[in-house]
Short mmCIF file of C-alpha atoms in Angstrom, two decimals:
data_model
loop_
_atom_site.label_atom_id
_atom_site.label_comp_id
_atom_site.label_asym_id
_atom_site.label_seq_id
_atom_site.Cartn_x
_atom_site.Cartn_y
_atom_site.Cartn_z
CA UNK A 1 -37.71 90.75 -1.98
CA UNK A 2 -40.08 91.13 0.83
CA UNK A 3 -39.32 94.97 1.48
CA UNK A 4 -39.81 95.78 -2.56
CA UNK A 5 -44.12 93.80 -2.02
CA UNK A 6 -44.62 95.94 0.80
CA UNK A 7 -43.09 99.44 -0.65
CA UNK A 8 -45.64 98.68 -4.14
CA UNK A 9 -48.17 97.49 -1.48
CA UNK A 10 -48.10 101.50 -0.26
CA UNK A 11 -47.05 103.32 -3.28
CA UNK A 12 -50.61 101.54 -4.69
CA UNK A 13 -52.29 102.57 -1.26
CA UNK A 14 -50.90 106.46 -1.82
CA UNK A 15 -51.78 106.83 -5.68
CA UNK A 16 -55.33 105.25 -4.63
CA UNK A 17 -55.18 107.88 -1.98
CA UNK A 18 -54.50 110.30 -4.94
CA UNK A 19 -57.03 108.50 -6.66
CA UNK A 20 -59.76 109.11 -4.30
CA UNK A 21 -59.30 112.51 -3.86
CA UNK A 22 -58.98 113.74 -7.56
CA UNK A 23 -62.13 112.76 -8.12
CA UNK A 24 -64.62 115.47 -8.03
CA UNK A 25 -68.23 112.91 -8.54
CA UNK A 26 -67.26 111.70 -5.15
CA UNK A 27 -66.44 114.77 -3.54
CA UNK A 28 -69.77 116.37 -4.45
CA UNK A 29 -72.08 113.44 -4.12
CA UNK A 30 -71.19 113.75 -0.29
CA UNK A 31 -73.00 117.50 0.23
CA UNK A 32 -75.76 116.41 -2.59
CA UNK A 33 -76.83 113.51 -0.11
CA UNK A 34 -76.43 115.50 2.79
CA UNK A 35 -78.45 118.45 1.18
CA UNK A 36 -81.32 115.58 -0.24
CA UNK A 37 -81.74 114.17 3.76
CA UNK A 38 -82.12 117.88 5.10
CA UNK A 39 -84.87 118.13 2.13
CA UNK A 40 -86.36 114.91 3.36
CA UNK A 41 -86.64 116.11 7.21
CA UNK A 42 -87.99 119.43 6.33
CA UNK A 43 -90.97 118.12 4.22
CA UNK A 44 -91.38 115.58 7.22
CA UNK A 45 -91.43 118.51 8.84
CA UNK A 46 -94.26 120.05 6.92
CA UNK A 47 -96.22 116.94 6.38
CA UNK A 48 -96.77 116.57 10.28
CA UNK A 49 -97.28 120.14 10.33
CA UNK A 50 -100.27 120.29 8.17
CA UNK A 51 -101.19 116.87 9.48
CA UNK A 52 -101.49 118.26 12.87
CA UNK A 53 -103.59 121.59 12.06
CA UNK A 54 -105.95 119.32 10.24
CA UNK A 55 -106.09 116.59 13.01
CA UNK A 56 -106.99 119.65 15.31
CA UNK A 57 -109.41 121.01 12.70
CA UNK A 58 -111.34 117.58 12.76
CA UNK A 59 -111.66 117.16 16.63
CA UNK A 60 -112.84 121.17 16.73
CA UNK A 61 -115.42 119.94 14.18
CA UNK A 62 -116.33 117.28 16.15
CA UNK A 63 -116.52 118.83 19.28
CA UNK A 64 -118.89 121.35 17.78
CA UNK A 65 -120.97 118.70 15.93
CA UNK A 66 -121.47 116.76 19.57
CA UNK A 67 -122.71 120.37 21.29
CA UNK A 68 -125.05 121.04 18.56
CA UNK A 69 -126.68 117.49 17.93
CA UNK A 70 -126.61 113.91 19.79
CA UNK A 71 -123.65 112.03 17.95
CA UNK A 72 -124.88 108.97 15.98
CA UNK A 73 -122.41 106.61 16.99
CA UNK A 74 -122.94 102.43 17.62
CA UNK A 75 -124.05 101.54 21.10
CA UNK A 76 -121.09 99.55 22.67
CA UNK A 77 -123.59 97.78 25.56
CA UNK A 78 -126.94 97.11 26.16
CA UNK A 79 -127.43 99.79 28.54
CA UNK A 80 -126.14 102.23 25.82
CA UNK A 81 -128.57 100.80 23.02
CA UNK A 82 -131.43 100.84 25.85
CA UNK A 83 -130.73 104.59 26.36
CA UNK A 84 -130.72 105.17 22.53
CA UNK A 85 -133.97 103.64 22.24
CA UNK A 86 -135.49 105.40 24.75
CA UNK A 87 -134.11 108.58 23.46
CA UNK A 88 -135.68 107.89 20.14
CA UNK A 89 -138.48 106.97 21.40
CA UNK A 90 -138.99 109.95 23.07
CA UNK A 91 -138.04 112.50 20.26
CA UNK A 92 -140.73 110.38 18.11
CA UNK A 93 -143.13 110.72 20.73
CA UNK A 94 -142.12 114.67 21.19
CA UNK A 95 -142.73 114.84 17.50
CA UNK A 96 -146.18 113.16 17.60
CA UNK A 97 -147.68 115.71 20.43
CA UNK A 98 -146.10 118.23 18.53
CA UNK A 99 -148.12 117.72 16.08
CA UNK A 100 -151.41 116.73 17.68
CA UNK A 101 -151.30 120.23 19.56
CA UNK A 102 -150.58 122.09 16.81
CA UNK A 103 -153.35 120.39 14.61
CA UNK A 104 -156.23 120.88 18.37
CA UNK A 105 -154.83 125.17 18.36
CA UNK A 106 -155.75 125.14 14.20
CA UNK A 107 -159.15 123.49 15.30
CA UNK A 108 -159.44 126.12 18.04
CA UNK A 109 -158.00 128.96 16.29
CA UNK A 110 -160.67 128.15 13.32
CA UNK A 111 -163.85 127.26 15.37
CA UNK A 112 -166.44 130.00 16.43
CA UNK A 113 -166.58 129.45 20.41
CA UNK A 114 -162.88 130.79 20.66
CA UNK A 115 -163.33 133.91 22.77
#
């Protein structure tokens, strides 16, 4: 009685076998997923890509921005905010005789005694 369970037992495991491998949804679904992770890794791919270039684009911008003007950033000690302040302090100032001269060579340029 025993021997006839365990033949059924792997006639079912064979036709399942059968089973399995007749059908096709299974068969295919294996390359689809396959195909979908490539897919995934290349846009990954692409995304770090063009997340790179512009990363580098930024810090080119930046480093061009710092050569050409003072970068406005938030003073991180006192020292650093002292040095700001000074530094504005003197552009105001540089900005103020700037102006006085020019207005004392318009009073020169204008008045008679200039020889």
């Amino acid at each position: 009685m025993e021997f006839l369970t365990r033949e059924k037992r792997q006639l079912a495991a064979f036709l399942n076998l059968f089973k399995k491998l007749g059908n096709h949804h299974k068969v295919k679904s294996i390359p689809r997923r396959l195909h979908k992770q490539k897919q995934l890794r290349r846009q990954k791919k692409l995304t770090t890509k063009v997340a790179k270039i512009t990363k580098r684009q930024q810090t080119t911008a930046t480093n061009a921005k710092t050569f050409t003007t003072r970068t406005l950033s938030k003073p991180t000690t006192v020292q650093d905010r002292d040095a700001e302040m000074l530094v504005d302090n003197h552009n105001e100032d540089s900005a103020k005789n700037k102006a006085e001269n020019e207005e004392k060579f318009k009073k020169i340029d204008s008045s008679e005694y200039y020889y």
